[in-house]
Amino acid sequence: MEKGPFTWTRLDITSNSPPPRLYHSAAICTAGNAASMMIVFGGRGGGQTPFQDAWGLRRHRNGKWDWIAAPCKTGEPPAKRYQHGAVFVGALMLVVGGRMSSSEWAGLEVYNTESSQWRKYRVTKRFRHASWISNSNLFIYGGFPCTLRCYPVSYTHLRAHETSLHLVCRLLLEKKKKKKK
């Protein structure tokens, strides 16, 4: 077996930590006070209950690690969700899609790590997809659209740019159409 250049190390964290979960998201903040923190959002607990909490894992200068619950100072808290995606554009965490229950789906919500405020946007609702940022473009691939019939889809492409007041997203491409034979 070939050994890679990486090694696994168990972190010794004595602070409060998020409850166990699955189907959550995790992303690295790239700017602001939360830069370099891994932010875990949402997911589902053992009792099938969706979460709406966000936790940051941070490393201090002395090498110690701890978890901190992300505050929500103003605005409506985000929807509870699982099977969603999350990516960062600077200090903004974009939480994309997900399920709130077996028959309810969530859209796009944005958390500003500098102001601790959530904002909701009415754009694509999808779950079990992959999402990533490239040159201020949010790409979403695969997953299921939120319709009564769940058929996998190809991709969605959103153009994201930040203004002084908020993040603006414009839907550019919804999905590829199936070719008829």
Coordinates of N, CA and C in Angstrom, one line a residue, residues 9-180:
T9 N -4.4 12.8 12.2 CA -4.1 13.1 13.6 C -5.5 13.4 14.3
R10 N -5.7 12.7 15.4 CA -6.9 13.0 16.2 C -6.7 14.3 17.0
L11 N -7.7 15.2 16.8 CA -7.6 16.4 17.5 C -8.1 16.3 19.0
D12 N -7.4 16.9 19.9 CA -7.9 16.8 21.3 C -8.7 18.1 21.6
I13 N -10.0 18.0 21.5 CA -10.9 19.1 21.7 C -11.7 18.9 23.0
T14 N -11.5 19.9 23.9 CA -12.2 19.7 25.2 C -13.4 20.6 25.3
S15 N -13.6 21.5 24.4 CA -14.7 22.5 24.4 C -16.0 21.8 24.0
N16 N -17.1 22.5 24.1 CA -18.4 22.0 23.6 C -18.2 21.7 22.1
S17 N -18.9 20.7 21.7 CA -18.8 20.4 20.2 C -20.3 20.2 19.7
P18 N -20.4 20.3 18.4 CA -21.7 20.0 17.8 C -22.2 18.6 18.1
P19 N -23.5 18.4 18.1 CA -24.1 17.1 18.3 C -23.7 16.2 17.1
P20 N -23.7 14.9 17.3 CA -23.4 14.0 16.1 C -24.4 14.2 15.0
R21 N -24.0 14.1 13.8 CA -24.9 14.4 12.6 C -24.4 13.7 11.4
L22 N -25.3 13.6 10.4 CA -25.0 13.1 9.1 C -25.7 14.0 8.0
Y23 N -25.3 13.9 6.8 CA -25.9 14.7 5.7 C -25.7 16.2 5.9
H24 N -24.7 16.6 6.6 CA -24.4 18.0 6.9 C -23.4 18.6 5.8
S25 N -23.1 19.8 5.9 CA -22.1 20.4 5.0 C -20.9 20.9 5.8
A26 N -19.8 21.1 5.2 CA -18.6 21.6 5.8 C -17.9 22.4 4.8
A27 N -17.4 23.6 5.1 CA -16.7 24.4 4.2 C -15.7 25.3 4.9
I28 N -14.7 25.8 4.3 CA -13.6 26.6 4.9 C -13.9 28.1 4.5
C29 N -14.0 28.9 5.6 CA -14.2 30.3 5.4 C -12.8 30.9 4.8
T30 N -12.9 31.8 3.9 CA -11.7 32.3 3.2 C -11.4 33.8 3.5
A31 N -12.2 34.5 4.3 CA -12.0 35.9 4.6 C -12.6 36.3 5.9
G32 N -12.2 37.5 6.4 CA -12.8 38.0 7.6 C -12.3 37.4 8.9
N33 N -13.1 37.6 9.9 CA -12.7 37.1 11.3 C -12.8 35.6 11.4
A34 N -13.6 34.9 10.5 CA -13.7 33.5 10.5 C -12.8 32.8 9.5
A35 N -11.9 33.6 8.9 CA -11.0 33.0 7.9 C -10.2 31.8 8.5
S36 N -10.1 30.8 7.7 CA -9.5 29.5 8.0 C -10.2 28.6 8.9
M37 N -11.4 29.0 9.3 CA -12.3 28.1 10.1 C -13.1 27.2 9.2
M38 N -13.2 26.0 9.7 CA -14.1 25.0 9.0 C -15.5 25.2 9.6
I39 N -16.5 25.5 8.8 CA -17.9 25.8 9.3 C -18.7 24.6 8.9
V40 N -19.3 23.9 9.9 CA -20.2 22.8 9.7 C -21.6 23.4 9.9
F41 N -22.5 23.0 8.9 CA -23.9 23.5 9.0 C -24.9 22.4 8.8
G42 N -26.0 22.5 9.6 CA -27.1 21.6 9.4 C -26.9 20.1 9.5
G43 N -27.6 19.4 8.7 CA -27.5 17.9 8.8 C -28.7 17.3 9.6
R44 N -28.6 16.1 9.9 CA -29.7 15.4 10.5 C -29.1 14.6 11.7
G45 N -29.8 14.6 12.8 CA -29.4 13.8 14.0 C -29.9 12.4 14.0
G46 N -29.6 11.7 15.0 CA -30.0 10.3 15.1 C -31.5 10.1 15.1
G47 N -32.2 11.1 15.6 CA -33.7 10.9 15.7 C -34.4 11.4 14.4
Q48 N -33.6 11.5 13.3 CA -34.2 12.0 12.1 C -34.5 13.5 12.1
T49 N -34.1 14.2 13.1 CA -34.5 15.6 13.2 C -33.4 16.5 12.5
P50 N -33.8 17.3 11.5 CA -32.9 18.2 10.9 C -32.4 19.3 11.8
F51 N -31.1 19.7 11.6 CA -30.5 20.8 12.3 C -30.5 22.1 11.5
Q52 N -30.4 23.2 12.2 CA -30.2 24.5 11.5 C -29.0 25.3 12.2
D53 N -28.2 24.6 12.9 CA -27.1 25.2 13.6 C -25.8 25.2 12.7
A54 N -24.9 26.2 13.0 CA -23.6 26.3 12.4 C -22.5 26.3 13.5
W55 N -21.5 25.6 13.2 CA -20.4 25.5 14.2 C -19.1 25.7 13.5
G56 N -18.2 26.5 14.1 CA -16.9 26.7 13.5 C -15.8 26.0 14.3
L57 N -14.9 25.3 13.6 CA -13.7 24.6 14.2 C -12.5 25.5 13.9
R58 N -11.9 26.0 15.0 CA -10.8 26.9 14.8 C -9.6 26.4 15.6
R59 N -8.4 26.9 15.1 CA -7.1 26.6 15.7 C -6.5 27.9 16.2
H60 N -6.2 27.9 17.5 CA -5.6 29.0 18.1 C -4.1 29.1 17.9
R61 N -3.5 30.2 18.1 CA -2.0 30.4 18.0 C -1.2 29.4 18.8
N62 N -1.7 29.0 19.9 CA -1.0 28.1 20.8 C -1.2 26.6 20.3
G63 N -1.9 26.4 19.2 CA -2.0 25.1 18.6 C -3.3 24.3 19.1
K64 N -4.0 24.9 20.1 CA -5.2 24.2 20.6 C -6.4 24.5 19.6
W65 N -7.3 23.5 19.6 CA -8.5 23.5 18.7 C -9.7 23.7 19.6
D66 N -10.7 24.3 19.1 CA -12.0 24.3 19.8 C -13.1 24.6 18.8
W67 N -14.4 24.2 19.2 CA -15.6 24.5 18.4 C -16.2 25.7 19.0
I68 N -16.9 26.5 18.1 CA -17.7 27.6 18.6 C -18.9 27.7 17.8
A69 N -20.1 27.8 18.5 CA -21.4 27.9 17.8 C -21.4 29.3 17.1
A70 N -21.8 29.3 15.8 CA -21.9 30.5 15.1 C -23.2 31.3 15.5
P71 N -23.0 32.6 15.9 CA -24.1 33.4 16.3 C -25.0 33.8 15.2
C72 N -26.3 34.1 15.5 CA -27.3 34.6 14.6 C -27.8 35.9 15.3
K73 N -27.2 37.0 15.0 CA -27.5 38.3 15.7 C -28.8 38.9 15.2
T74 N -29.0 38.9 13.8 CA -30.2 39.6 13.3 C -30.8 38.7 12.2
G75 N -32.0 39.0 11.8 CA -32.6 38.3 10.7 C -33.2 36.9 11.2
E76 N -33.9 36.3 10.3 CA -34.6 35.0 10.6 C -33.5 33.9 10.5
P77 N -33.5 33.0 11.4 CA -32.6 31.9 11.3 C -32.8 31.1 10.1
P78 N -31.8 30.3 9.7 CA -31.9 29.5 8.4 C -32.9 28.4 8.6
A79 N -33.3 27.8 7.5 CA -34.2 26.6 7.5 C -33.4 25.4 8.0
K80 N -34.0 24.6 8.8 CA -33.4 23.3 9.2 C -33.3 22.5 7.9
R81 N -32.2 21.8 7.7 CA -32.0 21.1 6.4 C -30.9 20.1 6.5
Y82 N -30.9 19.1 5.6 CA -29.9 18.1 5.4 C -29.8 17.8 3.9
Q83 N -28.8 17.1 3.5 CA -28.5 16.8 2.1 C -28.4 18.0 1.2
H84 N -27.7 19.0 1.7 CA -27.5 20.3 1.1 C -26.0 20.5 0.8
G85 N -25.6 21.6 0.2 CA -24.2 21.9 0.0 C -23.9 23.3 0.6
A86 N -22.7 23.6 0.8 CA -22.2 24.9 1.3 C -20.9 25.2 0.8
V87 N -20.7 26.5 0.4 CA -19.5 27.0 -0.2 C -19.3 28.4 0.3
F88 N -18.1 28.9 0.3 CA -17.8 30.3 0.7 C -17.4 31.2 -0.5
V89 N -17.9 32.4 -0.5 CA -17.4 33.5 -1.3 C -17.0 34.5 -0.3
G90 N -15.7 34.6 -0.1 CA -15.1 35.5 0.9 C -15.6 35.2 2.3
A91 N -16.3 36.1 3.0 CA -16.8 35.8 4.3 C -18.3 35.4 4.3
L92 N -18.8 35.1 3.1 CA -20.2 34.7 3.0 C -20.3 33.2 2.7
M93 N -21.1 32.5 3.6 CA -21.3 31.1 3.4 C -22.6 30.9 2.6
L94 N -22.6 30.3 1.5 CA -23.8 30.0 0.7 C -24.2 28.6 1.0
V95 N -25.4 28.5 1.6 CA -26.0 27.1 1.9 C -27.0 26.9 0.8
V96 N -26.8 25.8 0.0 CA -27.5 25.6 -1.2 C -28.4 24.4 -1.1
G97 N -29.7 24.6 -1.2 CA -30.7 23.5 -1.3 C -30.8 22.7 0.0
G98 N -31.2 21.5 -0.2 CA -31.3 20.5 0.9 C -32.8 20.2 1.2
R99 N -33.0 19.2 2.0 CA -34.3 18.8 2.4 C -34.6 19.3 3.8
M100 N -35.8 19.7 4.1 CA -36.2 20.1 5.4 C -37.0 18.9 6.1
S101 N -37.6 18.1 5.2 CA -38.4 16.9 5.6 C -38.5 16.0 4.3
S102 N -39.2 15.0 4.4 CA -39.3 14.1 3.2 C -40.2 14.8 2.1
S103 N -40.9 15.9 2.4 CA -41.7 16.5 1.4 C -41.5 18.0 1.3
E104 N -40.5 18.6 2.1 CA -40.2 20.0 2.0 C -38.7 20.2 1.7
W105 N -38.4 21.2 0.8 CA -37.1 21.5 0.4 C -36.7 22.9 0.6
A106 N -35.4 23.2 0.8 CA -34.9 24.5 1.1 C -34.2 25.1 -0.1
G107 N -34.2 26.4 -0.2 CA -33.5 27.1 -1.3 C -32.1 27.5 -0.9
L108 N -31.7 28.7 -1.3 CA -30.4 29.3 -1.0 C -30.5 30.2 0.1
E109 N -29.6 30.1 1.1 CA -29.5 31.0 2.2 C -28.1 31.4 2.4
V110 N -27.8 32.6 2.8 CA -26.4 33.1 2.9 C -26.2 33.6 4.3
Y111 N -25.1 33.1 4.9 CA -24.7 33.6 6.2 C -23.5 34.5 6.1
N112 N -23.6 35.7 6.6 CA -22.4 36.6 6.6 C -21.7 36.4 7.9
T113 N -20.5 35.9 7.9 CA -19.7 35.6 9.1 C -19.3 36.9 9.8
E114 N -19.3 38.0 9.1 CA -18.9 39.3 9.7 C -20.0 39.9 10.5
S115 N -21.3 39.9 9.9 CA -22.4 40.5 10.6 C -23.3 39.5 11.4
S116 N -23.0 38.2 11.2 CA -23.7 37.1 11.9 C -25.2 37.1 11.4
Q117 N -25.4 37.5 10.2 CA -26.8 37.6 9.7 C -27.1 36.6 8.5
W118 N -28.3 36.1 8.5 CA -28.7 35.2 7.5 C -29.6 35.9 6.5
R119 N -29.6 35.6 5.2 CA -30.5 36.1 4.2 C -31.0 34.9 3.3
K120 N -32.2 35.0 2.9 CA -32.9 34.0 2.1 C -33.0 34.5 0.7
Y121 N -32.8 33.6 -0.3 CA -33.0 33.9 -1.7 C -33.8 32.8 -2.3
R122 N -34.7 33.2 -3.2 CA -35.6 32.3 -3.9 C -35.0 31.8 -5.2
V123 N -34.1 30.9 -5.1 CA -33.5 30.3 -6.3 C -33.5 28.8 -6.1
T124 N -32.8 28.1 -7.0 CA -32.9 26.7 -7.1 C -33.1 25.9 -5.8
K125 N -34.0 25.0 -5.9 CA -34.2 24.0 -4.7 C -33.8 22.6 -5.2
R126 N -32.9 22.1 -4.5 CA -32.3 20.8 -5.0 C -31.7 20.1 -3.8
F127 N -31.5 18.8 -3.8 CA -30.9 18.1 -2.7 C -30.0 17.0 -3.3
R128 N -29.1 16.5 -2.5 CA -28.1 15.4 -2.9 C -27.3 15.8 -4.1
H129 N -26.8 17.1 -4.1 CA -26.0 17.6 -5.2 C -24.6 17.9 -4.8
A130 N -23.8 18.3 -5.7 CA -22.5 18.9 -5.4 C -22.5 20.3 -5.8
S131 N -21.7 21.2 -5.1 CA -21.7 22.6 -5.4 C -20.3 23.1 -5.2
W132 N -19.8 24.1 -6.0 CA -18.5 24.6 -5.8 C -18.5 26.0 -6.4
I133 N -17.5 26.8 -6.0 CA -17.3 28.2 -6.5 C -16.1 28.2 -7.4
S134 N -16.2 28.9 -8.5 CA -15.0 29.2 -9.4 C -15.2 30.5 -10.0
N135 N -14.3 31.5 -9.8 CA -14.4 32.8 -10.4 C -15.7 33.5 -10.1
S136 N -16.2 33.4 -8.9 CA -17.4 34.0 -8.4 C -18.7 33.4 -9.1
N137 N -18.5 32.2 -9.6 CA -19.7 31.5 -10.2 C -19.9 30.3 -9.2
L138 N -21.2 30.1 -8.9 CA -21.6 29.0 -8.1 C -22.1 27.9 -9.1
F139 N -21.5 26.7 -9.0 CA -21.9 25.6 -9.9 C -22.5 24.6 -9.0
I140 N -23.6 24.0 -9.5 CA -24.3 22.9 -8.8 C -24.5 21.8 -9.8
Y141 N -24.0 20.6 -9.4 CA -24.1 19.5 -10.3 C -24.9 18.4 -9.7
G142 N -25.7 17.8 -10.5 CA -26.5 16.6 -10.1 C -27.5 16.8 -9.1
G143 N -27.8 15.8 -8.4 CA -28.8 15.8 -7.3 C -30.2 15.7 -7.9
F144 N -31.2 16.0 -7.1 CA -32.6 15.9 -7.4 C -33.3 17.2 -7.3
P145 N -34.1 17.6 -8.3 CA -34.9 18.8 -8.2 C -36.0 18.5 -7.3
C146 N -36.6 19.6 -6.8 CA -37.7 19.4 -5.8 C -39.0 19.4 -6.5
T147 N -39.3 18.3 -7.0 CA -40.6 18.1 -7.7 C -41.2 16.8 -7.2
L148 N -42.4 16.5 -7.5 CA -43.1 15.3 -7.0 C -42.3 14.1 -7.6
R149 N -41.8 14.2 -8.8 CA -41.1 13.1 -9.4 C -39.6 13.4 -9.3
C150 N -38.8 12.6 -8.7 CA -37.4 12.9 -8.4 C -36.6 12.2 -9.5
Y151 N -36.2 13.0 -10.5 CA -35.2 12.5 -11.5 C -34.0 13.3 -11.3
P152 N -32.8 12.6 -11.4 CA -31.5 13.3 -11.3 C -31.4 14.3 -12.4
V153 N -30.8 15.5 -12.2 CA -30.5 16.5 -13.2 C -29.1 16.7 -13.4
S154 N -28.7 17.4 -14.5 CA -27.3 17.6 -14.8 C -26.7 18.8 -14.0
Y155 N -26.9 20.0 -14.4 CA -26.3 21.1 -13.6 C -27.0 22.4 -13.7
T156 N -26.7 23.2 -12.7 CA -27.1 24.6 -12.6 C -25.9 25.5 -12.5
H157 N -26.0 26.7 -13.0 CA -24.9 27.6 -12.9 C -25.4 28.9 -12.5
L158 N -25.0 29.4 -11.3 CA -25.4 30.7 -10.8 C -24.2 31.7 -10.9
R159 N -24.5 32.9 -11.3 CA -23.5 33.9 -11.2 C -23.6 34.6 -9.9
A160 N -22.6 34.7 -9.1 CA -22.7 35.3 -7.7 C -21.8 36.5 -7.7
H161 N -22.2 37.6 -7.2 CA -21.3 38.7 -6.9 C -21.8 39.4 -5.7
E162 N -20.9 40.0 -5.0 CA -21.2 40.7 -3.8 C -21.3 42.2 -4.0
T163 N -22.4 42.8 -3.4 CA -22.5 44.2 -3.4 C -22.2 44.7 -2.0
S164 N -22.3 46.0 -1.8 CA -22.0 46.5 -0.4 C -23.1 46.0 0.5
L165 N -24.3 45.7 0.0 CA -25.4 45.4 0.9 C -25.7 43.9 1.0
H166 N -25.6 43.2 -0.1 CA -25.9 41.8 -0.1 C -25.3 41.0 -1.3
L167 N -25.5 39.8 -1.2 CA -25.1 38.9 -2.3 C -26.2 38.8 -3.3
V168 N -25.8 38.9 -4.6 CA -26.8 38.8 -5.7 C -26.5 37.6 -6.5
C169 N -27.5 36.8 -6.7 CA -27.3 35.6 -7.6 C -28.3 35.7 -8.7
R170 N -27.9 35.3 -9.9 CA -28.7 35.3 -11.1 C -28.7 34.0 -11.7
L171 N -29.8 33.3 -11.9 CA -29.8 32.0 -12.5 C -29.5 32.2 -14.0
L172 N -28.4 31.5 -14.4 CA -28.0 31.5 -15.8 C -28.5 30.3 -16.6
L173 N -28.4 29.1 -16.0 CA -28.8 28.0 -16.7 C -29.4 27.0 -15.8
E174 N -30.6 26.5 -16.1 CA -31.3 25.7 -15.1 C -30.9 24.2 -15.3
K175 N -31.1 23.6 -16.4 CA -30.7 22.2 -16.6 C -30.6 21.9 -18.1
K176 N -29.8 20.9 -18.4 CA -29.8 20.4 -19.8 C -31.1 19.7 -20.1
K177 N -31.6 19.9 -21.2 CA -32.8 19.2 -21.7 C -32.4 17.8 -22.2
K178 N -33.2 16.8 -21.9 CA -33.0 15.4 -22.4 C -33.3 15.5 -23.9
K179 N -32.4 14.8 -24.7 CA -32.5 14.7 -26.1 C -33.6 13.6 -26.4
K180 N -34.5 13.9 -27.3 CA -35.5 12.9 -27.7 C -34.9 12.1 -28.8

